[in-house]
Amino acid sequence: MRKESSREKTMATTVGFIGLGNMGGPMAINLAKAGHRVLGFDMSKAAIDALVAEGGEAASDVAQLASEADVVVSMLPAGKHVRQVYMGEGGILDNAKAGTLLIDSSTIDVDSARAVSAAAADKSMPMVDAPVSGGVAGAAGGTLTFMVGGEDSAFEAAKPYLDIMGKTIVHAGGAGTGQAAKICNNMILGISMIGVSEAFVLAERLGLDAQKLFDICSTASGQCWSLTSYCPVPGPLPTSPANRDYQPGFAAGMMLKDLKLAQEAAHSSGAATPMGAEAASLYSLFCNQGGESLDFSAIVKFLRGS
C-alpha cells in the first residue's frame, strides 16, 4: 500500500499569512493550492490581490487574521518587524487563540527569534523559526529548504505545512537555531561567491578562458555551489543570473543583510569570523555603488572594476 505523504495527510485549516512579497506571496499561494483556507495580509494591495486571484482571502488587519487562523506564517523584512507583528499591541499574540501554531520564515537576528518564541510560549502558542533558502524560484516551485528551530512538538506540527512550501525540511534544534543555520549558510555562500569571482577575474587577466576555468575547477578541488550551480560569469552555466544581466535571483542587498546578521551574531557570541567580516565589507561597498538590486553574483562586476 502506498504511504501517504505529509502533504496528503494535512487536513485543511485556516492559515494566516503575513508578508506576501516576492517570497511570501508564492509560499502562500502554494498553501492555498494545497486546499487550505489562506487569509493573507500585506501592506501592498497588489500583493494581496495576487493571493486572492489564486484562491486566497484578504484579511483586514493582523488582528483579524490572527483571531481566525489555526496556523500563522510570517515572512517579514527584519527582526523589528517580527517583534512588532507578534508582540506589539494588537498583534498576533494579543489576538490568536491558545494553541495556534506560529511559523516565522523571515530571516532575522537570533535574539529576536528567541524573544518572540519565548513570548509565544507564555501564551501557549507553539512556534518555530523557519527561514528559507532557494530564492523566488524555490518559493514558486515549492522546493525551498527550511532550516527550523523550535521544540520537537512544534516542529512536528509545522512540518506538514512546510512540506507544502518546501522540499528539504531540517530541524536544526531549539528556538533560534533555524536562524543560526540560515546566517551561517549564507555567510559561507557570500564568502565562496567572492572567492569564485576573484578566480574568474584573475583568470581573465592571465588570459585563461572562463569556460576552460569552469571545466577544470568544476571537477577539481575548487568545486563549490557558487561555481557549479551559480557561476558568476556568463557562458559556462546557462541558468545562472550572469546570463540575464544579473537580474536576481538573490539580490546583493539581501546578501548584505544576511552577512550583517552573521556579524552581529559573531560579535554577540565572541566568534572569530574574519572572512565573514571582509565579505560583509565588500558587499557593502558593492551595494553602495548601485549593486543592491543586482544578483549577489554580480559582485564579480565590482571586483572587475566595471
PDB file of C-alpha atoms in Angstrom:
ATOM      1  CA  MET A   1       0.000   0.000   0.000  1.00  0.00           C
ATOM      2  CA  ARG A   2       1.322   3.447  -0.912  1.00  0.00           C
ATOM      3  CA  LYS A   3       2.311   5.537   2.101  1.00  0.00           C
ATOM      4  CA  GLU A   4       0.637   8.930   2.299  1.00  0.00           C
ATOM      5  CA  SER A   5       2.925  11.952   2.111  1.00  0.00           C
ATOM      6  CA  SER A   6       2.707  14.612   4.808  1.00  0.00           C
ATOM      7  CA  ARG A   7       1.206  16.914   2.190  1.00  0.00           C
ATOM      8  CA  GLU A   8      -1.657  14.482   1.681  1.00  0.00           C
ATOM      9  CA  LYS A   9      -2.205  13.917   5.401  1.00  0.00           C
ATOM     10  CA  THR A  10      -2.553  17.611   6.272  1.00  0.00           C
ATOM     11  CA  MET A  11      -6.189  18.458   6.953  1.00  0.00           C
ATOM     12  CA  ALA A  12      -7.463  21.722   5.544  1.00  0.00           C
ATOM     13  CA  THR A  13      -7.080  24.527   8.077  1.00  0.00           C
ATOM     14  CA  THR A  14      -7.148  28.310   8.126  1.00  0.00           C
ATOM     15  CA  VAL A  15      -3.632  29.632   7.569  1.00  0.00           C
ATOM     16  CA  GLY A  16      -2.952  33.300   8.164  1.00  0.00           C
ATOM     17  CA  PHE A  17      -0.030  34.515   6.072  1.00  0.00           C
ATOM     18  CA  ILE A  18       1.621  37.867   6.821  1.00  0.00           C
ATOM     19  CA  GLY A  19       4.079  39.264   4.279  1.00  0.00           C
ATOM     20  CA  LEU A  20       3.138  38.483   0.669  1.00  0.00           C
ATOM     21  CA  GLY A  21       6.228  39.762  -1.138  1.00  0.00           C
ATOM     22  CA  ASN A  22       8.458  38.005  -3.674  1.00  0.00           C
ATOM     23  CA  MET A  23       8.941  35.046  -1.355  1.00  0.00           C
ATOM     24  CA  GLY A  24       5.855  35.085   0.868  1.00  0.00           C
ATOM     25  CA  GLY A  25       3.383  35.506  -1.979  1.00  0.00           C
ATOM     26  CA  PRO A  26       4.258  32.273  -3.804  1.00  0.00           C
ATOM     27  CA  MET A  27       4.531  30.399  -0.496  1.00  0.00           C
ATOM     28  CA  ALA A  28       1.021  31.483   0.481  1.00  0.00           C
ATOM     29  CA  ILE A  29      -0.325  30.559  -2.952  1.00  0.00           C
ATOM     30  CA  ASN A  30       1.110  27.050  -2.613  1.00  0.00           C
ATOM     31  CA  LEU A  31      -0.714  26.638   0.697  1.00  0.00           C
ATOM     32  CA  ALA A  32      -3.953  27.752  -0.954  1.00  0.00           C
ATOM     33  CA  LYS A  33      -3.439  25.365  -3.859  1.00  0.00           C
ATOM     34  CA  ALA A  34      -2.987  22.547  -1.346  1.00  0.00           C
ATOM     35  CA  GLY A  35      -6.541  23.150  -0.126  1.00  0.00           C
ATOM     36  CA  HIS A  36      -6.040  25.351   2.913  1.00  0.00           C
ATOM     37  CA  ARG A  37      -8.034  28.484   3.533  1.00  0.00           C
ATOM     38  CA  VAL A  38      -5.300  31.129   3.319  1.00  0.00           C
ATOM     39  CA  LEU A  39      -6.028  34.505   4.855  1.00  0.00           C
ATOM     40  CA  GLY A  40      -3.356  36.976   3.752  1.00  0.00           C
ATOM     41  CA  PHE A  41      -2.177  40.382   4.906  1.00  0.00           C
ATOM     42  CA  ASP A  42       0.405  42.725   3.433  1.00  0.00           C
ATOM     43  CA  MET A  43       0.957  46.469   3.224  1.00  0.00           C
ATOM     44  CA  SER A  44       0.768  46.136  -0.565  1.00  0.00           C
ATOM     45  CA  LYS A  45      -2.743  45.852  -2.039  1.00  0.00           C
ATOM     46  CA  ALA A  46      -1.261  44.372  -5.214  1.00  0.00           C
ATOM     47  CA  ALA A  47       0.329  41.570  -3.195  1.00  0.00           C
ATOM     48  CA  ILE A  48      -2.976  40.776  -1.505  1.00  0.00           C
ATOM     49  CA  ASP A  49      -4.805  40.879  -4.842  1.00  0.00           C
ATOM     50  CA  ALA A  50      -2.311  38.381  -6.277  1.00  0.00           C
ATOM     51  CA  LEU A  51      -3.109  35.932  -3.459  1.00  0.00           C
ATOM     52  CA  VAL A  52      -6.857  36.426  -3.838  1.00  0.00           C
ATOM     53  CA  ALA A  53      -6.565  35.724  -7.575  1.00  0.00           C
ATOM     54  CA  GLU A  54      -5.088  32.321  -6.696  1.00  0.00           C
ATOM     55  CA  GLY A  55      -7.768  31.344  -4.207  1.00  0.00           C
ATOM     56  CA  GLY A  56      -6.691  33.135  -1.039  1.00  0.00           C
ATOM     57  CA  GLU A  57      -8.620  35.670   1.016  1.00  0.00           C
ATOM     58  CA  ALA A  58      -7.742  39.170   2.222  1.00  0.00           C
ATOM     59  CA  ALA A  59      -7.510  39.972   5.933  1.00  0.00           C
ATOM     60  CA  SER A  60      -8.416  43.478   7.012  1.00  0.00           C
ATOM     61  CA  ASP A  61      -5.557  43.600   9.520  1.00  0.00           C
ATOM     62  CA  VAL A  62      -3.221  41.442  11.612  1.00  0.00           C
ATOM     63  CA  ALA A  63      -5.745  41.223  14.466  1.00  0.00           C
ATOM     64  CA  GLN A  64      -8.462  39.715  12.273  1.00  0.00           C
ATOM     65  CA  LEU A  65      -6.010  37.333  10.651  1.00  0.00           C
ATOM     66  CA  ALA A  66      -4.680  36.105  13.996  1.00  0.00           C
ATOM     67  CA  SER A  67      -8.135  35.652  15.509  1.00  0.00           C
ATOM     68  CA  GLU A  68      -9.325  33.402  12.671  1.00  0.00           C
ATOM     69  CA  ALA A  69      -6.168  31.409  11.962  1.00  0.00           C
ATOM     70  CA  ASP A  70      -5.233  27.930  13.144  1.00  0.00           C
ATOM     71  CA  VAL A  71      -1.731  28.496  11.792  1.00  0.00           C
ATOM     72  CA  VAL A  72       0.107  31.794  11.244  1.00  0.00           C
ATOM     73  CA  VAL A  73       3.030  32.051   8.818  1.00  0.00           C
ATOM     74  CA  SER A  74       5.082  35.233   8.505  1.00  0.00           C
ATOM     75  CA  MET A  75       7.702  36.392   6.000  1.00  0.00           C
ATOM     76  CA  LEU A  76       8.909  39.844   7.079  1.00  0.00           C
ATOM     77  CA  PRO A  77      11.955  42.033   6.385  1.00  0.00           C
ATOM     78  CA  ALA A  78      13.707  42.258   9.771  1.00  0.00           C
ATOM     79  CA  GLY A  79      13.637  41.401  13.451  1.00  0.00           C
ATOM     80  CA  LYS A  80      11.959  44.671  14.423  1.00  0.00           C
ATOM     81  CA  HIS A  81       9.043  43.881  12.132  1.00  0.00           C
ATOM     82  CA  VAL A  82       8.688  40.360  13.514  1.00  0.00           C
ATOM     83  CA  ARG A  83       8.733  41.647  17.099  1.00  0.00           C
ATOM     84  CA  GLN A  84       6.090  44.255  16.285  1.00  0.00           C
ATOM     85  CA  VAL A  85       3.761  41.927  14.382  1.00  0.00           C
ATOM     86  CA  TYR A  86       3.887  39.222  17.041  1.00  0.00           C
ATOM     87  CA  MET A  87       4.481  41.107  20.310  1.00  0.00           C
ATOM     88  CA  GLY A  88       3.166  44.596  19.568  1.00  0.00           C
ATOM     89  CA  GLU A  89      -0.185  45.948  20.689  1.00  0.00           C
ATOM     90  CA  GLY A  90      -2.938  44.415  18.576  1.00  0.00           C
ATOM     91  CA  GLY A  91      -0.520  41.862  17.172  1.00  0.00           C
ATOM     92  CA  ILE A  92      -0.638  38.108  16.788  1.00  0.00           C
ATOM     93  CA  LEU A  93      -0.035  37.173  20.415  1.00  0.00           C
ATOM     94  CA  ASP A  94      -2.782  39.545  21.560  1.00  0.00           C
ATOM     95  CA  ASN A  95      -5.370  38.080  19.205  1.00  0.00           C
ATOM     96  CA  ALA A  96      -4.610  34.451  18.382  1.00  0.00           C
ATOM     97  CA  LYS A  97      -6.178  31.684  20.420  1.00  0.00           C
ATOM     98  CA  ALA A  98      -4.086  29.414  22.625  1.00  0.00           C
ATOM     99  CA  GLY A  99      -2.664  26.511  20.619  1.00  0.00           C
ATOM    100  CA  THR A 100      -2.312  28.485  17.374  1.00  0.00           C
ATOM    101  CA  LEU A 101       0.789  27.259  15.520  1.00  0.00           C
ATOM    102  CA  LEU A 102       3.215  30.060  14.622  1.00  0.00           C
ATOM    103  CA  ILE A 103       5.791  29.757  11.823  1.00  0.00           C
ATOM    104  CA  ASP A 104       8.147  32.669  11.146  1.00  0.00           C
ATOM    105  CA  SER A 105      10.036  32.255   7.880  1.00  0.00           C
ATOM    106  CA  SER A 106      11.683  35.673   7.975  1.00  0.00           C
ATOM    107  CA  THR A 107      15.481  35.863   8.119  1.00  0.00           C
ATOM    108  CA  ILE A 108      16.179  37.807  11.311  1.00  0.00           C
ATOM    109  CA  ASP A 109      18.604  38.028  14.210  1.00  0.00           C
ATOM    110  CA  VAL A 110      18.749  35.069  16.587  1.00  0.00           C
ATOM    111  CA  ASP A 111      17.937  37.198  19.648  1.00  0.00           C
ATOM    112  CA  SER A 112      14.653  38.407  18.129  1.00  0.00           C
ATOM    113  CA  ALA A 113      13.693  34.876  17.097  1.00  0.00           C
ATOM    114  CA  ARG A 114      14.239  33.614  20.642  1.00  0.00           C
ATOM    115  CA  ALA A 115      12.436  36.559  22.241  1.00  0.00           C
ATOM    116  CA  VAL A 116       9.315  36.080  20.114  1.00  0.00           C
ATOM    117  CA  SER A 117       9.371  32.316  20.647  1.00  0.00           C
ATOM    118  CA  ALA A 118       9.520  32.800  24.429  1.00  0.00           C
ATOM    119  CA  ALA A 119       6.629  35.271  24.323  1.00  0.00           C
ATOM    120  CA  ALA A 120       4.611  32.805  22.243  1.00  0.00           C
ATOM    121  CA  ALA A 121       5.301  30.023  24.733  1.00  0.00           C
ATOM    122  CA  ASP A 122       3.944  32.247  27.506  1.00  0.00           C
ATOM    123  CA  LYS A 123       0.679  32.409  25.539  1.00  0.00           C
ATOM    124  CA  SER A 124       0.644  28.619  24.959  1.00  0.00           C
ATOM    125  CA  MET A 125       1.312  29.013  21.238  1.00  0.00           C
ATOM    126  CA  PRO A 126       3.879  26.623  19.715  1.00  0.00           C
ATOM    127  CA  MET A 127       6.337  28.429  17.448  1.00  0.00           C
ATOM    128  CA  VAL A 128       9.193  27.668  15.071  1.00  0.00           C
ATOM    129  CA  ASP A 129      11.661  29.929  13.348  1.00  0.00           C
ATOM    130  CA  ALA A 130      11.884  28.552   9.816  1.00  0.00           C
ATOM    131  CA  PRO A 131      13.969  30.725   7.463  1.00  0.00           C
ATOM    132  CA  VAL A 132      14.347  29.507   3.906  1.00  0.00           C
ATOM    133  CA  SER A 133      16.873  29.005   1.151  1.00  0.00           C
ATOM    134  CA  GLY A 134      16.024  28.584  -2.502  1.00  0.00           C
ATOM    135  CA  GLY A 135      15.050  32.024  -3.750  1.00  0.00           C
ATOM    136  CA  VAL A 136      11.966  33.121  -5.643  1.00  0.00           C
ATOM    137  CA  ALA A 137      12.081  30.106  -7.956  1.00  0.00           C
ATOM    138  CA  GLY A 138      12.079  27.784  -4.951  1.00  0.00           C
ATOM    139  CA  ALA A 139       9.188  29.661  -3.387  1.00  0.00           C
ATOM    140  CA  ALA A 140       7.131  29.393  -6.572  1.00  0.00           C
ATOM    141  CA  GLY A 141       8.011  25.751  -7.162  1.00  0.00           C
ATOM    142  CA  GLY A 142       7.512  24.630  -3.569  1.00  0.00           C
ATOM    143  CA  THR A 143      11.116  23.415  -3.422  1.00  0.00           C
ATOM    144  CA  LEU A 144      12.511  25.629  -0.656  1.00  0.00           C
ATOM    145  CA  THR A 145      14.865  24.401   2.043  1.00  0.00           C
ATOM    146  CA  PHE A 146      13.599  25.203   5.544  1.00  0.00           C
ATOM    147  CA  MET A 147      16.023  25.459   8.476  1.00  0.00           C
ATOM    148  CA  VAL A 148      13.804  25.060  11.517  1.00  0.00           C
ATOM    149  CA  GLY A 149      14.336  25.952  15.157  1.00  0.00           C
ATOM    150  CA  GLY A 150      11.892  25.069  17.916  1.00  0.00           C
ATOM    151  CA  GLU A 151      10.636  22.345  20.229  1.00  0.00           C
ATOM    152  CA  ASP A 152      10.220  18.858  18.762  1.00  0.00           C
ATOM    153  CA  SER A 153       6.437  19.027  19.075  1.00  0.00           C
ATOM    154  CA  ALA A 154       6.273  22.414  17.348  1.00  0.00           C
ATOM    155  CA  PHE A 155       8.471  21.136  14.534  1.00  0.00           C
ATOM    156  CA  GLU A 156       6.247  18.087  14.011  1.00  0.00           C
ATOM    157  CA  ALA A 157       3.154  20.306  13.927  1.00  0.00           C
ATOM    158  CA  ALA A 158       4.749  22.686  11.427  1.00  0.00           C
ATOM    159  CA  LYS A 159       6.278  20.099   9.105  1.00  0.00           C
ATOM    160  CA  PRO A 160       3.143  19.270   7.065  1.00  0.00           C
ATOM    161  CA  TYR A 161       2.792  22.951   6.146  1.00  0.00           C
ATOM    162  CA  LEU A 162       6.495  23.331   5.446  1.00  0.00           C
ATOM    163  CA  ASP A 163       6.325  20.242   3.215  1.00  0.00           C
ATOM    164  CA  ILE A 164       3.803  22.058   1.020  1.00  0.00           C
ATOM    165  CA  MET A 165       6.133  25.029   0.582  1.00  0.00           C
ATOM    166  CA  GLY A 166       9.472  23.234   0.509  1.00  0.00           C
ATOM    167  CA  LYS A 167      11.400  20.147  -0.483  1.00  0.00           C
ATOM    168  CA  THR A 168      14.007  19.852   2.280  1.00  0.00           C
ATOM    169  CA  ILE A 169      12.939  20.404   5.880  1.00  0.00           C
ATOM    170  CA  VAL A 170      15.674  20.217   8.539  1.00  0.00           C
ATOM    171  CA  HIS A 171      15.115  20.529  12.291  1.00  0.00           C
ATOM    172  CA  ALA A 172      18.191  22.414  13.473  1.00  0.00           C
ATOM    173  CA  GLY A 173      17.404  22.366  17.203  1.00  0.00           C
ATOM    174  CA  GLY A 174      15.785  24.679  19.727  1.00  0.00           C
ATOM    175  CA  ALA A 175      14.404  28.187  19.241  1.00  0.00           C
ATOM    176  CA  GLY A 176      16.688  30.405  17.177  1.00  0.00           C
ATOM    177  CA  THR A 177      18.743  27.614  15.636  1.00  0.00           C
ATOM    178  CA  GLY A 178      16.898  27.901  12.332  1.00  0.00           C
ATOM    179  CA  GLN A 179      18.080  31.499  12.111  1.00  0.00           C
ATOM    180  CA  ALA A 180      21.574  30.466  13.201  1.00  0.00           C
ATOM    181  CA  ALA A 181      21.708  27.880  10.403  1.00  0.00           C
ATOM    182  CA  LYS A 182      20.488  30.388   7.820  1.00  0.00           C
ATOM    183  CA  ILE A 183      23.044  33.075   8.622  1.00  0.00           C
ATOM    184  CA  CYS A 184      25.889  30.551   8.825  1.00  0.00           C
ATOM    185  CA  ASN A 185      24.888  29.081   5.458  1.00  0.00           C
ATOM    186  CA  ASN A 186      24.673  32.476   3.792  1.00  0.00           C
ATOM    187  CA  MET A 187      27.982  33.591   5.267  1.00  0.00           C
ATOM    188  CA  ILE A 188      29.541  30.562   3.562  1.00  0.00           C
ATOM    189  CA  LEU A 189      27.709  31.463   0.357  1.00  0.00           C
ATOM    190  CA  GLY A 190      28.819  35.105   0.372  1.00  0.00           C
ATOM    191  CA  ILE A 191      32.441  34.210   1.072  1.00  0.00           C
ATOM    192  CA  SER A 192      32.537  31.475  -1.560  1.00  0.00           C
ATOM    193  CA  MET A 193      30.949  33.682  -4.234  1.00  0.00           C
ATOM    194  CA  ILE A 194      33.620  36.298  -3.681  1.00  0.00           C
ATOM    195  CA  GLY A 195      36.329  33.626  -3.949  1.00  0.00           C
ATOM    196  CA  VAL A 196      34.912  32.205  -7.167  1.00  0.00           C
ATOM    197  CA  SER A 197      34.511  35.698  -8.632  1.00  0.00           C
ATOM    198  CA  GLU A 198      38.083  36.629  -7.750  1.00  0.00           C
ATOM    199  CA  ALA A 199      39.300  33.485  -9.518  1.00  0.00           C
ATOM    200  CA  PHE A 200      37.441  34.362 -12.725  1.00  0.00           C
ATOM    201  CA  VAL A 201      38.740  37.950 -12.633  1.00  0.00           C
ATOM    202  CA  LEU A 202      42.293  36.676 -12.163  1.00  0.00           C
ATOM    203  CA  ALA A 203      41.824  34.153 -14.988  1.00  0.00           C
ATOM    204  CA  GLU A 204      40.721  36.970 -17.308  1.00  0.00           C
ATOM    205  CA  ARG A 205      43.875  38.947 -16.513  1.00  0.00           C
ATOM    206  CA  LEU A 206      46.027  35.876 -17.115  1.00  0.00           C
ATOM    207  CA  GLY A 207      44.412  35.068 -20.454  1.00  0.00           C
ATOM    208  CA  LEU A 208      42.617  31.926 -19.286  1.00  0.00           C
ATOM    209  CA  ASP A 209      39.230  31.344 -20.920  1.00  0.00           C
ATOM    210  CA  ALA A 210      36.288  31.347 -18.483  1.00  0.00           C
ATOM    211  CA  GLN A 211      34.853  28.120 -19.896  1.00  0.00           C
ATOM    212  CA  LYS A 212      38.208  26.381 -19.515  1.00  0.00           C
ATOM    213  CA  LEU A 213      38.479  27.548 -15.906  1.00  0.00           C
ATOM    214  CA  PHE A 214      34.959  26.306 -15.222  1.00  0.00           C
ATOM    215  CA  ASP A 215      35.630  22.919 -16.851  1.00  0.00           C
ATOM    216  CA  ILE A 216      38.753  22.452 -14.761  1.00  0.00           C
ATOM    217  CA  CYS A 217      37.601  23.791 -11.382  1.00  0.00           C
ATOM    218  CA  SER A 218      34.174  22.155 -11.522  1.00  0.00           C
ATOM    219  CA  THR A 219      35.898  18.767 -11.421  1.00  0.00           C
ATOM    220  CA  ALA A 220      38.814  19.742  -9.196  1.00  0.00           C
ATOM    221  CA  SER A 221      39.316  20.842  -5.599  1.00  0.00           C
ATOM    222  CA  GLY A 222      37.907  24.317  -6.299  1.00  0.00           C
ATOM    223  CA  GLN A 223      34.437  22.892  -6.928  1.00  0.00           C
ATOM    224  CA  CYS A 224      31.654  24.524  -4.883  1.00  0.00           C
ATOM    225  CA  TRP A 225      27.994  25.539  -5.245  1.00  0.00           C
ATOM    226  CA  SER A 226      28.867  29.136  -6.176  1.00  0.00           C
ATOM    227  CA  LEU A 227      30.825  27.771  -9.133  1.00  0.00           C
ATOM    228  CA  THR A 228      28.817  24.828 -10.407  1.00  0.00           C
ATOM    229  CA  SER A 229      25.258  25.930  -9.590  1.00  0.00           C
ATOM    230  CA  TYR A 230      25.532  29.717  -9.786  1.00  0.00           C
ATOM    231  CA  CYS A 231      28.584  30.569 -11.910  1.00  0.00           C
ATOM    232  CA  PRO A 232      29.125  34.363 -11.682  1.00  0.00           C
ATOM    233  CA  VAL A 233      30.261  34.887 -15.290  1.00  0.00           C
ATOM    234  CA  PRO A 234      28.216  34.462 -18.485  1.00  0.00           C
ATOM    235  CA  GLY A 235      28.608  31.326 -20.543  1.00  0.00           C
ATOM    236  CA  PRO A 236      29.530  28.228 -18.550  1.00  0.00           C
ATOM    237  CA  LEU A 237      26.187  27.804 -16.770  1.00  0.00           C
ATOM    238  CA  PRO A 238      23.217  28.979 -18.904  1.00  0.00           C
ATOM    239  CA  THR A 239      20.817  29.059 -15.935  1.00  0.00           C
ATOM    240  CA  SER A 240      22.888  31.423 -13.790  1.00  0.00           C
ATOM    241  CA  PRO A 241      21.890  35.107 -13.361  1.00  0.00           C
ATOM    242  CA  ALA A 242      25.109  36.108 -15.130  1.00  0.00           C
ATOM    243  CA  ASN A 243      23.372  35.163 -18.371  1.00  0.00           C
ATOM    244  CA  ARG A 244      20.450  37.532 -17.775  1.00  0.00           C
ATOM    245  CA  ASP A 245      22.356  40.689 -16.832  1.00  0.00           C
ATOM    246  CA  TYR A 246      22.471  39.647 -13.153  1.00  0.00           C
ATOM    247  CA  GLN A 247      18.768  40.002 -12.514  1.00  0.00           C
ATOM    248  CA  PRO A 248      18.087  38.263  -9.171  1.00  0.00           C
ATOM    249  CA  GLY A 249      17.918  35.507  -8.059  1.00  0.00           C
ATOM    250  CA  PHE A 250      19.059  36.549  -4.683  1.00  0.00           C
ATOM    251  CA  ALA A 251      19.761  40.270  -4.571  1.00  0.00           C
ATOM    252  CA  ALA A 252      23.073  41.629  -3.307  1.00  0.00           C
ATOM    253  CA  GLY A 253      21.161  43.781  -0.828  1.00  0.00           C
ATOM    254  CA  MET A 254      19.660  40.659   0.726  1.00  0.00           C
ATOM    255  CA  MET A 255      23.066  39.002   0.880  1.00  0.00           C
ATOM    256  CA  LEU A 256      24.414  42.072   2.670  1.00  0.00           C
ATOM    257  CA  LYS A 257      21.557  41.879   5.167  1.00  0.00           C
ATOM    258  CA  ASP A 258      22.395  38.253   5.969  1.00  0.00           C
ATOM    259  CA  LEU A 259      26.134  38.957   6.227  1.00  0.00           C
ATOM    260  CA  LYS A 260      25.402  41.772   8.666  1.00  0.00           C
ATOM    261  CA  LEU A 261      23.234  39.433  10.734  1.00  0.00           C
ATOM    262  CA  ALA A 262      26.103  36.957  10.799  1.00  0.00           C
ATOM    263  CA  GLN A 263      28.465  39.671  12.012  1.00  0.00           C
ATOM    264  CA  GLU A 264      26.033  40.750  14.727  1.00  0.00           C
ATOM    265  CA  ALA A 265      25.807  37.139  15.893  1.00  0.00           C
ATOM    266  CA  ALA A 266      29.591  36.741  15.749  1.00  0.00           C
ATOM    267  CA  HIS A 267      30.123  39.823  17.873  1.00  0.00           C
ATOM    268  CA  SER A 268      27.499  38.856  20.451  1.00  0.00           C
ATOM    269  CA  SER A 269      28.829  35.289  20.737  1.00  0.00           C
ATOM    270  CA  GLY A 270      32.529  36.122  20.568  1.00  0.00           C
ATOM    271  CA  ALA A 271      33.139  34.075  17.397  1.00  0.00           C
ATOM    272  CA  ALA A 272      36.010  34.992  15.075  1.00  0.00           C
ATOM    273  CA  THR A 273      34.736  35.425  11.503  1.00  0.00           C
ATOM    274  CA  PRO A 274      37.375  37.490   9.652  1.00  0.00           C
ATOM    275  CA  MET A 275      36.340  36.207   6.208  1.00  0.00           C
ATOM    276  CA  GLY A 276      32.697  36.878   7.002  1.00  0.00           C
ATOM    277  CA  ALA A 277      33.593  40.412   8.064  1.00  0.00           C
ATOM    278  CA  GLU A 278      35.509  41.008   4.841  1.00  0.00           C
ATOM    279  CA  ALA A 279      32.638  39.626   2.763  1.00  0.00           C
ATOM    280  CA  ALA A 280      30.216  41.978   4.522  1.00  0.00           C
ATOM    281  CA  SER A 281      32.560  44.910   3.835  1.00  0.00           C
ATOM    282  CA  LEU A 282      32.863  44.078   0.126  1.00  0.00           C
ATOM    283  CA  TYR A 283      29.115  43.610  -0.348  1.00  0.00           C
ATOM    284  CA  SER A 284      28.513  46.884   1.480  1.00  0.00           C
ATOM    285  CA  LEU A 285      30.814  48.700  -0.953  1.00  0.00           C
ATOM    286  CA  PHE A 286      29.139  46.991  -3.909  1.00  0.00           C
ATOM    287  CA  CYS A 287      25.650  47.895  -2.722  1.00  0.00           C
ATOM    288  CA  ASN A 288      26.660  51.494  -2.006  1.00  0.00           C
ATOM    289  CA  GLN A 289      27.868  51.774  -5.601  1.00  0.00           C
ATOM    290  CA  GLY A 290      24.495  50.760  -7.012  1.00  0.00           C
ATOM    291  CA  GLY A 291      24.658  46.982  -6.930  1.00  0.00           C
ATOM    292  CA  GLU A 292      21.989  46.441  -4.276  1.00  0.00           C
ATOM    293  CA  SER A 293      19.250  45.301  -6.667  1.00  0.00           C
ATOM    294  CA  LEU A 294      21.515  43.094  -8.802  1.00  0.00           C
ATOM    295  CA  ASP A 295      22.015  39.428  -8.078  1.00  0.00           C
ATOM    296  CA  PHE A 296      24.654  38.812  -5.425  1.00  0.00           C
ATOM    297  CA  SER A 297      26.819  37.015  -8.024  1.00  0.00           C
ATOM    298  CA  ALA A 298      27.276  40.418  -9.707  1.00  0.00           C
ATOM    299  CA  ILE A 299      29.960  41.062  -7.086  1.00  0.00           C
ATOM    300  CA  VAL A 300      32.236  39.883  -9.912  1.00  0.00           C
ATOM    301  CA  LYS A 301      31.494  43.190 -11.689  1.00  0.00           C
ATOM    302  CA  PHE A 302      32.664  45.109  -8.619  1.00  0.00           C
ATOM    303  CA  LEU A 303      35.836  43.030  -8.353  1.00  0.00           C
ATOM    304  CA  ARG A 304      36.495  43.514 -12.068  1.00  0.00           C
ATOM    305  CA  GLY A 305      36.106  47.255 -11.603  1.00  0.00           C
ATOM    306  CA  SER A 306      33.248  47.616 -14.095  1.00  0.00           C
TER     307      SER A 306
END
